Short mmCIF file of C-alpha atoms in Angstrom, two decimals:
data_model
loop_
_atom_site.label_atom_id
_atom_site.label_comp_id
_atom_site.label_asym_id
_atom_site.label_seq_id
_atom_site.Cartn_x
_atom_site.Cartn_y
_atom_site.Cartn_z
CA MET A 47 -23.78 40.54 -18.40
CA THR A 48 -20.26 41.32 -16.43
CA GLY A 49 -20.43 41.25 -12.63
CA PRO A 50 -18.01 40.00 -9.89
CA VAL A 51 -16.04 36.13 -9.96
CA ASN A 52 -18.56 33.49 -8.83
CA ARG A 53 -15.71 32.39 -6.72
CA ARG A 54 -18.33 29.33 -6.22
CA SER A 55 -17.70 27.32 -2.78
CA PRO A 56 -17.25 22.99 -3.77
CA ALA A 57 -19.84 21.29 -3.71
CA PRO A 58 -20.49 17.53 -3.40
CA VAL A 59 -23.09 16.70 -5.56
CA ALA A 60 -25.55 12.97 -6.42
CA ALA A 61 -22.88 10.26 -5.94
CA ARG A 62 -23.33 6.84 -8.51
CA ALA A 63 -25.66 4.63 -7.66
CA PHE A 64 -24.17 0.78 -8.58
CA SER A 65 -27.06 -1.67 -9.68
CA ASP A 66 -26.99 -5.52 -8.33
CA GLU A 67 -26.18 -6.10 -11.49
CA GLU A 68 -22.46 -4.17 -11.04
CA ARG A 69 -22.19 -5.15 -7.42
CA ARG A 70 -22.32 -8.09 -8.56
CA ALA A 71 -19.58 -7.90 -11.06
CA LEU A 72 -17.10 -6.00 -8.86
CA TYR A 73 -17.52 -9.10 -5.47
CA ASP A 74 -17.11 -11.30 -8.63
CA VAL A 75 -13.82 -9.77 -9.44
CA ILE A 76 -12.35 -9.64 -5.19
CA ALA A 77 -13.10 -13.21 -5.29
CA HIS A 78 -12.14 -14.71 -8.78
CA ARG A 79 -8.49 -12.71 -8.03
CA ARG A 80 -5.40 -14.66 -7.27
CA ASP A 81 -2.43 -14.14 -6.82
CA VAL A 82 -0.48 -15.81 -9.58
CA ARG A 83 2.66 -17.64 -9.92
CA ASN A 84 2.80 -20.56 -13.44
CA GLU A 85 -0.49 -19.44 -15.59
CA PHE A 86 0.94 -16.45 -17.41
CA LEU A 87 0.71 -17.21 -20.91
CA PRO A 88 3.84 -15.54 -22.78
CA ASP A 89 1.95 -12.92 -24.88
CA PRO A 90 2.52 -8.94 -24.34
CA VAL A 91 -0.04 -7.33 -22.46
CA ASP A 92 -1.50 -4.72 -24.67
CA GLU A 93 -1.10 -0.87 -23.94
CA ASP A 94 -4.31 0.58 -24.31
CA VAL A 95 -5.08 -3.31 -21.12
CA LEU A 96 -2.38 -1.94 -19.46
CA ARG A 97 -3.01 1.47 -19.36
CA ARG A 98 -6.65 1.02 -17.75
CA ILE A 99 -4.56 -1.09 -15.06
CA LEU A 100 -2.58 1.70 -14.31
CA GLU A 101 -5.42 4.43 -14.60
CA ALA A 102 -6.45 2.15 -11.97
CA ALA A 103 -4.44 1.64 -10.36
CA HIS A 104 -3.36 5.88 -10.00
CA ALA A 105 -6.94 6.02 -9.26
CA ALA A 106 -6.45 5.44 -5.49
CA PRO A 107 -7.08 6.86 -2.80
CA SER A 108 -4.15 9.24 -1.73
CA VAL A 109 -2.96 10.44 1.85
CA GLY A 110 -3.81 14.42 1.59
CA LEU A 111 -3.62 13.34 -2.48
CA SER A 112 0.40 12.99 -2.54
CA GLN A 113 -0.03 10.05 -4.89
CA PRO A 114 3.97 8.63 -4.10
CA TRP A 115 3.77 5.52 -5.97
CA ASP A 116 5.18 4.89 -9.23
CA PHE A 117 5.33 2.59 -11.93
CA ILE A 118 8.63 1.05 -13.18
CA LEU A 119 7.53 -1.14 -15.94
CA LEU A 120 10.14 -4.24 -17.14
CA ARG A 121 9.57 -5.99 -19.73
CA ASP A 122 14.21 -7.09 -20.24
CA PRO A 123 14.87 -10.21 -20.13
CA LEU A 124 17.84 -9.95 -18.94
CA ARG A 125 16.89 -6.90 -15.34
CA ARG A 126 14.32 -9.67 -15.12
CA ALA A 127 16.88 -12.07 -15.24
CA GLN A 128 19.09 -10.11 -12.45
CA VAL A 129 15.66 -10.30 -10.34
CA ARG A 130 15.00 -13.80 -10.08
CA ALA A 131 18.11 -14.36 -9.16
CA ALA A 132 17.34 -12.09 -6.20
CA PHE A 133 14.64 -14.34 -5.43
CA ALA A 134 16.84 -17.20 -5.87
CA ARG A 135 19.07 -16.15 -3.04
CA ALA A 136 16.16 -14.94 -1.18
CA ASN A 137 14.74 -17.98 -1.43
CA ASP A 138 17.34 -20.29 -0.29
CA GLU A 139 17.27 -18.76 2.90
CA ALA A 140 13.71 -18.73 3.31
CA GLN A 141 13.82 -21.81 3.14
CA ALA A 142 16.62 -22.42 5.96
CA MET A 143 13.91 -20.69 8.41
CA PHE A 144 10.60 -23.03 8.46
CA PRO A 145 11.16 -25.47 10.71
CA PRO A 146 13.27 -28.81 9.28
CA ASP A 147 10.01 -31.17 8.33
CA LYS A 148 8.15 -27.42 6.92
CA ARG A 149 11.21 -27.35 4.19
CA SER A 150 10.64 -29.53 1.77
CA ALA A 151 7.78 -28.96 0.82
CA TYR A 152 8.11 -25.12 1.12
CA ALA A 153 10.84 -25.60 -1.60
CA ALA A 154 8.46 -27.18 -4.41
CA LEU A 155 6.21 -24.43 -3.78
CA LYS A 156 7.01 -22.29 -7.11
CA LEU A 157 6.44 -18.16 -5.77
CA GLU A 158 7.14 -16.14 -8.42
CA GLY A 159 6.70 -15.95 -12.15
CA ILE A 160 9.13 -13.23 -13.26
CA GLU A 161 10.45 -14.59 -16.61
CA LYS A 162 7.68 -15.94 -17.78
CA ALA A 163 5.36 -13.76 -16.71
CA PRO A 164 6.49 -11.07 -19.88
CA LEU A 165 5.79 -7.70 -17.39
CA ASN A 166 7.26 -6.97 -14.74
CA ILE A 167 5.50 -4.02 -12.76
CA CYS A 168 7.57 -2.53 -9.40
CA VAL A 169 5.10 -0.76 -7.35
CA THR A 170 7.23 2.34 -5.10
CA CYS A 171 6.64 4.85 -3.44
CA ASP A 172 8.00 7.55 -3.06
CA ARG A 173 8.03 9.01 0.59
CA SER A 174 9.57 13.03 -0.33
CA ARG A 175 6.05 13.32 -2.38
CA GLY A 176 3.62 15.94 -1.33
CA GLY A 177 7.36 17.97 0.48
CA PRO A 178 7.89 17.73 4.52
CA VAL A 179 4.73 18.17 5.86
CA VAL A 180 2.36 15.88 4.52
CA LEU A 181 -1.63 16.82 5.44
CA GLY A 182 -2.57 13.01 7.40
CA ARG A 183 0.92 11.51 7.48
CA THR A 184 1.32 13.68 10.26
CA HIS A 185 0.76 10.85 12.54
CA GLN A 186 1.28 8.06 10.81
CA PRO A 187 4.38 8.66 8.65
CA GLU A 188 4.09 4.82 6.92
CA THR A 189 -0.16 6.08 5.57
CA ASP A 190 1.93 7.34 1.96
CA LEU A 191 3.47 3.42 1.58
CA TYR A 192 -0.58 2.04 2.15
CA SER A 193 -1.39 4.98 -0.08
CA THR A 194 0.71 2.73 -2.58
CA VAL A 195 -0.39 -0.21 -1.15
CA CYS A 196 -3.93 0.13 -2.56
CA ALA A 197 -2.37 1.29 -5.73
CA VAL A 198 -1.73 -1.83 -6.12
CA GLN A 199 -4.73 -3.18 -4.72
CA ASN A 200 -6.84 -1.46 -7.56
CA LEU A 201 -4.72 -2.19 -9.90
CA TRP A 202 -4.24 -5.98 -8.94
CA LEU A 203 -8.32 -6.47 -9.54
CA ALA A 204 -8.80 -3.71 -12.75
CA ALA A 205 -5.93 -6.91 -13.87
CA ARG A 206 -8.02 -9.85 -13.48
CA ALA A 207 -11.41 -7.65 -14.90
CA GLU A 208 -8.73 -7.60 -18.21
CA GLY A 209 -8.16 -12.17 -17.71
CA VAL A 210 -4.61 -11.08 -17.15
CA GLY A 211 -2.85 -12.57 -14.58
CA VAL A 212 -0.62 -10.46 -10.62
CA GLY A 213 1.69 -12.02 -8.43
CA TRP A 214 3.28 -10.05 -5.83
CA VAL A 215 6.35 -11.53 -5.14
CA SER A 216 7.73 -10.65 -1.51
CA ILE A 217 11.12 -12.76 -1.33
CA LEU A 218 13.38 -9.81 -2.75
CA ASP A 219 16.15 -8.11 -0.20
CA GLU A 220 15.05 -4.56 -1.22
CA ALA A 221 19.24 -4.20 -1.08
CA ASP A 222 18.84 -6.28 -4.36
CA LEU A 223 16.64 -4.75 -6.38
CA ARG A 224 17.53 -0.81 -4.71
CA PRO A 225 20.24 -1.45 -7.84
CA ILE A 226 18.27 -3.09 -10.35
CA LEU A 227 16.01 -0.86 -10.48
CA ARG A 228 18.60 2.59 -9.81
CA LEU A 229 15.94 3.37 -7.34
CA PRO A 230 17.02 6.80 -5.04
CA GLU A 231 17.73 6.49 -1.49
CA HIS A 232 13.60 7.91 -1.14
CA VAL A 233 12.23 5.69 -2.89
CA ARG A 234 11.45 3.15 -1.87
CA VAL A 235 9.80 -0.58 -3.38
CA VAL A 236 6.30 -1.62 -1.84
CA ALA A 237 5.35 -4.62 -4.50
CA TYR A 238 7.38 -6.75 -7.31
CA LEU A 239 4.34 -8.09 -9.52
CA CYS A 240 4.17 -10.34 -12.12
CA VAL A 241 1.56 -9.73 -14.71
CA GLY A 242 1.14 -11.11 -17.96
CA HIS A 243 -2.17 -13.47 -19.41
CA VAL A 244 -4.19 -16.12 -17.96
CA ARG A 245 -6.70 -18.65 -18.84
CA GLU A 246 -6.00 -21.41 -16.11
CA LEU A 247 -6.10 -19.77 -12.40
CA PHE A 248 -6.76 -21.38 -9.01
CA ASP A 249 -10.46 -21.54 -7.76
CA GLY A 250 -8.62 -20.13 -4.04
CA PRO A 251 -5.99 -19.36 -2.60
CA GLU A 252 -2.99 -21.68 -3.93
CA LEU A 253 -1.27 -22.12 -0.62
CA ALA A 254 -4.51 -23.64 0.57
CA ALA A 255 -4.92 -25.81 -3.02
CA ARG A 256 -1.56 -27.11 -2.47
CA GLY A 257 -1.61 -27.85 1.19
CA TRP A 258 0.75 -25.06 2.72
CA ALA A 259 -1.69 -22.56 4.62
CA ARG A 260 -5.86 -23.30 5.60
CA ALA A 261 -7.86 -19.67 5.20
CA ARG A 262 -9.87 -19.04 8.14
CA THR A 263 -13.80 -17.30 7.19
CA LEU A 264 -14.62 -13.97 8.47
CA ASP A 265 -16.22 -14.39 11.50
CA ALA A 266 -13.32 -15.48 13.27
CA HIS A 267 -11.99 -11.90 12.62
CA VAL A 268 -14.91 -9.37 14.15
CA ARG A 269 -15.38 -7.91 16.86
CA GLU A 270 -17.56 -5.53 18.68
CA GLU A 271 -16.44 -1.61 20.08
CA GLY A 272 -13.37 -2.68 21.24
CA TRP A 273 -10.66 -6.03 20.75
CA MET B 179 -16.22 -49.88 -6.98
CA THR B 180 -13.84 -49.44 -5.14
CA GLY B 181 -9.99 -48.23 -6.00
CA PRO B 182 -7.40 -46.80 -4.60
CA VAL B 183 -7.95 -43.53 -2.98
CA ASN B 184 -7.49 -40.43 -5.66
CA ARG B 185 -5.15 -37.77 -3.92
CA ARG B 186 -5.37 -35.22 -7.25
CA SER B 187 -2.87 -33.40 -7.32
CA PRO B 188 -4.01 -29.56 -7.51
CA ALA B 189 -4.15 -27.87 -10.54
CA PRO B 190 -6.25 -24.47 -12.61
CA VAL B 191 -9.23 -24.00 -13.94
CA ALA B 192 -10.50 -21.81 -16.83
CA ALA B 193 -10.42 -18.93 -14.94
CA ARG B 194 -13.56 -16.57 -14.68
CA ALA B 195 -13.94 -14.02 -18.24
CA PHE B 196 -15.82 -10.61 -17.20
CA SER B 197 -17.09 -9.03 -20.29
CA ASP B 198 -16.64 -5.08 -21.19
CA GLU B 199 -19.74 -4.17 -18.79
CA GLU B 200 -18.09 -5.64 -15.85
CA ARG B 201 -15.09 -4.13 -17.14
CA ARG B 202 -16.40 -1.22 -17.46
CA ALA B 203 -18.64 -1.69 -13.16
CA LEU B 204 -15.48 -1.95 -12.17
CA TYR B 205 -13.95 0.91 -13.34
CA ASP B 206 -16.65 3.14 -12.52
CA VAL B 207 -16.36 1.46 -8.61
CA ILE B 208 -12.68 2.85 -8.49
CA ALA B 209 -13.56 6.22 -10.08
CA HIS B 210 -16.44 6.84 -8.08
CA ARG B 211 -14.20 5.83 -4.87
CA ARG B 212 -14.34 9.23 -2.35
CA ASP B 213 -12.42 9.75 1.06
CA VAL B 214 -15.71 11.35 3.20
CA ARG B 215 -15.57 13.52 5.61
CA ASN B 216 -19.34 15.05 5.29
CA GLU B 217 -21.54 13.12 3.57
CA PHE B 218 -22.21 10.54 5.31
CA LEU B 219 -26.28 10.03 6.82
CA PRO B 220 -27.05 9.21 10.44
CA ASP B 221 -28.55 5.68 8.93
CA PRO B 222 -27.50 2.84 10.51
CA VAL B 223 -25.80 0.13 7.77
CA ASP B 224 -27.79 -3.03 7.99
CA GLU B 225 -25.96 -6.57 8.80
CA ASP B 226 -26.93 -7.82 4.89
CA VAL B 227 -24.82 -4.75 3.61
CA LEU B 228 -21.45 -4.41 6.06
CA ARG B 229 -21.34 -8.21 5.95
CA ARG B 230 -20.29 -8.08 2.17
CA ILE B 231 -18.53 -5.32 2.79
CA LEU B 232 -16.27 -7.21 5.15
CA GLU B 233 -16.41 -10.38 2.98
CA ALA B 234 -14.53 -8.34 -0.04
CA ALA B 235 -12.39 -7.16 2.63
CA HIS B 236 -11.51 -10.45 3.77
CA ALA B 237 -11.22 -11.93 0.40
CA ALA B 238 -8.35 -10.08 0.11
CA PRO B 239 -5.08 -11.03 -0.56
CA SER B 240 -2.80 -11.59 2.34
CA VAL B 241 1.23 -12.62 2.80
CA GLY B 242 1.42 -16.28 3.15
CA LEU B 243 -2.51 -17.27 3.42
CA SER B 244 -2.55 -15.33 7.10
CA GLN B 245 -5.08 -13.26 7.23
CA PRO B 246 -3.47 -10.70 9.47
CA TRP B 247 -6.52 -8.22 9.47
CA ASP B 248 -9.15 -7.71 12.23
CA PHE B 249 -11.94 -5.50 11.74
CA ILE B 250 -13.23 -3.60 14.71
CA LEU B 251 -16.37 -2.58 14.43
CA LEU B 252 -17.42 0.43 16.40
CA ARG B 253 -20.96 2.07 16.51
CA ASP B 254 -21.06 2.90 21.10
CA PRO B 255 -21.66 6.97 20.52
CA LEU B 256 -18.91 7.32 24.46
CA ARG B 257 -15.84 5.38 22.66
CA ARG B 258 -16.12 7.12 18.84
CA ALA B 259 -16.61 10.84 21.56
CA GLN B 260 -13.47 9.41 22.77
CA VAL B 261 -11.17 8.65 19.71
CA ARG B 262 -12.77 11.97 18.17
CA ALA B 263 -11.37 13.46 21.35
CA ALA B 264 -8.30 12.19 20.13
CA PHE B 265 -8.62 13.22 16.48
CA ALA B 266 -9.34 16.79 17.83
CA ARG B 267 -5.58 17.08 19.47
CA ALA B 268 -3.87 15.10 17.30
CA ASN B 269 -5.35 17.70 14.34
CA ASP B 270 -4.23 20.78 16.36
CA GLU B 271 -0.56 19.62 16.86
CA ALA B 272 -0.82 18.45 12.35
CA GLN B 273 -1.32 22.30 11.94
CA ALA B 274 0.67 23.47 13.97
CA MET B 275 3.11 21.24 11.96
CA PHE B 276 2.84 23.25 8.97
CA PRO B 277 3.91 26.43 7.37
CA PRO B 278 2.18 29.69 9.54
CA ASP B 279 1.01 31.07 5.23
CA LYS B 280 -1.30 26.93 5.27
CA ARG B 281 -2.48 27.16 9.60
CA SER B 282 -5.76 28.47 8.77
CA ALA B 283 -6.22 27.09 5.58
CA TYR B 284 -5.62 23.53 7.05
CA ALA B 285 -7.84 25.01 10.26
CA ALA B 286 -10.95 25.34 7.86
CA LEU B 287 -11.10 21.50 6.29
CA LYS B 288 -13.15 18.93 7.89
CA LEU B 289 -11.35 15.89 7.69
CA GLU B 290 -13.05 13.19 9.80
CA GLY B 291 -16.70 12.42 10.09
CA ILE B 292 -15.83 9.94 13.16
CA GLU B 293 -19.60 10.90 14.85
CA LYS B 294 -21.48 12.23 12.37
CA ALA B 295 -21.27 8.14 10.53
CA PRO B 296 -23.02 5.52 13.13
CA LEU B 297 -20.18 3.14 12.20
CA ASN B 298 -16.56 3.19 12.42
CA ILE B 299 -14.23 0.29 11.17
CA CYS B 300 -10.75 -0.49 12.43
CA VAL B 301 -8.68 -2.05 10.12
CA THR B 302 -5.66 -3.52 12.60
CA CYS B 303 -2.64 -5.91 11.49
CA ASP B 304 -2.41 -9.06 14.18
CA ARG B 305 2.54 -9.26 13.69
CA SER B 306 2.16 -12.28 15.71
CA ARG B 307 -0.69 -14.15 12.78
CA GLY B 308 0.89 -17.60 10.81
CA GLY B 309 3.73 -17.85 13.51
CA PRO B 310 6.65 -16.75 13.66
CA VAL B 311 7.99 -17.66 9.51
CA VAL B 312 5.25 -16.86 7.55
CA LEU B 313 5.88 -17.65 4.22
CA GLY B 314 6.30 -14.06 1.60
CA ARG B 315 7.37 -12.75 4.94
CA THR B 316 10.42 -13.35 5.69
CA HIS B 317 12.56 -10.63 3.61
CA GLN B 318 10.06 -8.13 3.56
CA PRO B 319 8.44 -8.32 7.34
CA GLU B 320 5.59 -4.82 6.29
CA THR B 321 3.99 -7.49 3.80
CA ASP B 322 1.17 -7.84 6.81
CA LEU B 323 0.38 -4.78 7.29
CA TYR B 324 0.03 -4.56 3.27
CA SER B 325 -2.02 -7.35 3.48
CA THR B 326 -4.18 -5.22 5.72
CA VAL B 327 -4.51 -2.32 3.88
CA CYS B 328 -5.53 -4.43 0.23
CA ALA B 329 -7.99 -5.98 2.08
CA VAL B 330 -9.54 -1.81 3.25
CA GLN B 331 -9.31 -1.02 -0.45
CA ASN B 332 -11.38 -4.12 -0.77
CA LEU B 333 -13.35 -2.76 2.12
CA TRP B 334 -13.43 0.87 0.40
CA LEU B 335 -14.66 -0.65 -3.14
CA ALA B 336 -17.51 -3.17 -2.37
CA ALA B 337 -18.71 -0.28 0.43
CA ARG B 338 -18.95 2.79 -2.36
CA ALA B 339 -21.18 -0.04 -4.87
CA GLU B 340 -23.19 -0.93 -2.03
CA GLY B 341 -23.64 2.92 -0.98
CA VAL B 342 -22.03 3.29 1.11
CA GLY B 343 -18.92 6.55 1.77
CA VAL B 344 -15.77 5.28 4.06
CA GLY B 345 -13.47 8.04 5.41
CA TRP B 346 -10.25 7.13 6.84
CA VAL B 347 -8.75 9.29 9.21
CA SER B 348 -4.87 9.01 9.82
CA ILE B 349 -4.54 11.82 12.17
CA LEU B 350 -4.81 9.50 15.07
CA ASP B 351 -1.94 8.82 17.35
CA GLU B 352 -1.73 5.37 17.87
CA ALA B 353 -0.83 5.47 21.42
CA ASP B 354 -4.11 7.62 21.89
CA LEU B 355 -6.51 4.29 19.90
CA ARG B 356 -4.44 1.72 21.80
CA PRO B 357 -6.74 1.81 25.54
CA ILE B 358 -9.43 2.88 23.89
CA LEU B 359 -9.16 -0.13 21.28
CA ARG B 360 -8.58 -2.10 24.56
CA LEU B 361 -4.90 -3.37 21.26
CA PRO B 362 -2.87 -6.06 22.46
CA GLU B 363 0.56 -5.42 22.41
CA HIS B 364 1.10 -7.39 19.05
CA VAL B 365 -2.07 -6.11 17.33
CA ARG B 366 -0.63 -2.37 14.59
CA VAL B 367 -3.68 0.03 13.92
CA VAL B 368 -3.71 0.37 10.09
CA ALA B 369 -6.96 1.57 9.21
CA TYR B 370 -9.82 4.15 11.51
CA LEU B 371 -12.20 4.69 9.16
CA CYS B 372 -15.56 6.06 8.72
CA VAL B 373 -18.18 4.40 7.19
CA GLY B 374 -21.97 5.40 6.67
CA HIS B 375 -24.83 5.69 4.10
CA VAL B 376 -23.88 8.61 0.99
CA ARG B 377 -26.34 10.28 -0.79
CA GLU B 378 -24.09 13.11 -1.61
CA LEU B 379 -20.18 12.95 -2.71
CA PHE B 380 -17.75 14.98 -4.58
CA ASP B 381 -16.60 14.16 -7.78
CA GLY B 382 -13.42 14.65 -7.85
CA PRO B 383 -10.85 14.39 -4.94
CA GLU B 384 -12.24 17.16 -1.79
CA LEU B 385 -8.70 18.20 -1.14
CA ALA B 386 -8.36 18.95 -5.00
CA ALA B 387 -12.52 20.38 -5.36
CA ARG B 388 -11.14 22.47 -2.08
CA GLY B 389 -7.87 23.67 -2.92
CA TRP B 390 -5.76 22.17 -1.04
CA ALA B 391 -3.70 20.10 -3.22
CA ARG B 392 -3.07 19.01 -6.99
CA ALA B 393 -3.59 15.85 -8.26
CA ARG B 394 -0.67 15.07 -11.09
CA THR B 395 -1.79 12.25 -14.25
CA LEU B 396 -0.68 9.13 -14.95
CA ASP B 397 1.91 10.02 -17.57
CA ALA B 398 4.18 11.11 -14.71
CA HIS B 399 3.90 8.47 -12.84
CA VAL B 400 5.22 5.65 -14.96
CA ARG B 401 8.77 5.19 -15.75
CA GLU B 402 10.99 2.24 -18.17
CA GLU B 403 13.14 -0.22 -16.87
CA GLY B 404 14.54 1.72 -14.32
CA TRP B 405 13.82 4.66 -12.24
#
């Protein structure tokens, strides 16, 4: 039988439903995710595990389906030592920015696992991805950076479910990272992540456990109809 | 028995382990998450469900534990009509930015569910949260915005697991939103979200299904040791 080409109009389908147990799994991953600094084990992250984690990141929403992220995998000890040195410079500067009475407490915090973790992942945003006009970026040009952060959060949750810890190191001057990573002009660093298996984690935010900061409850953050 | 106060040093504990089934649940939520524009049902989102979704958002990582996000819940039809009008203005401008041969395809896309969804949530970032020097923001001041995006992604995944769709509307001029939401100077709009129950969803990114854009596979996004 022949007939006219059937150019069917795209249509939604029945949405995948999730059970109470599945919801509980998601909520537990979210609740047990930690920013890891010191608990990394030296074991390499298996390629299959890493692939699943990166696929989860790559399934993130992106403005205009531009998928502006890239994942630079760093294992070379020399390169990671360069990044660690850049951290040390920035961290010395950071310490001096705090009031004198907080500096020794700041200096006592371990804030990165760049060399302890067997894998680092720099998540970048290619600001030219998708061409000069991207659907959804016309009035909020920063949304490509935000898409990239969505990928980071997916990566973080997937890693947690795989028994892999992630620590986001933001005490880095991007200008120091760019030559180490050979980044072209149009590519921005969004997140520099330390990644490795963990057996132990803090049972709440480490900065709270160490008395540096206190977490607030949700109620203070919900508003109705306006600020 | 009495004795000296035991000021125990904080220490990590055994990390929660996740089963294959739990990992699968997480990966399915991530894979089945959609940017929803037209599939919203009118039913109100139950307060318990909304609470769980917002608690998931509030469990996001934040730079220096600053928790810079707030969630403004918008249900008032008049206020949502104002936001819808702001979208329409921006969308007309956006359409004109595309090359002439793409404008009619752009105009045919439905890009928001502001009035169809029973609930809108504006996720904001208070750039003064945590005081003048925030741990981790000293060298990357944009990390408070990124923390807020992590909260958005947690919210999105939790909603998906609850059978609630989310659509991120970025075709809005922030200057139009600020008076509608009565935002003070130091508070930025990060994400304007349409939220409501869904029964059907596209089985892939809607922009791909409609032929607007094509998703790339992960391989093109992974690099080793540098760009």
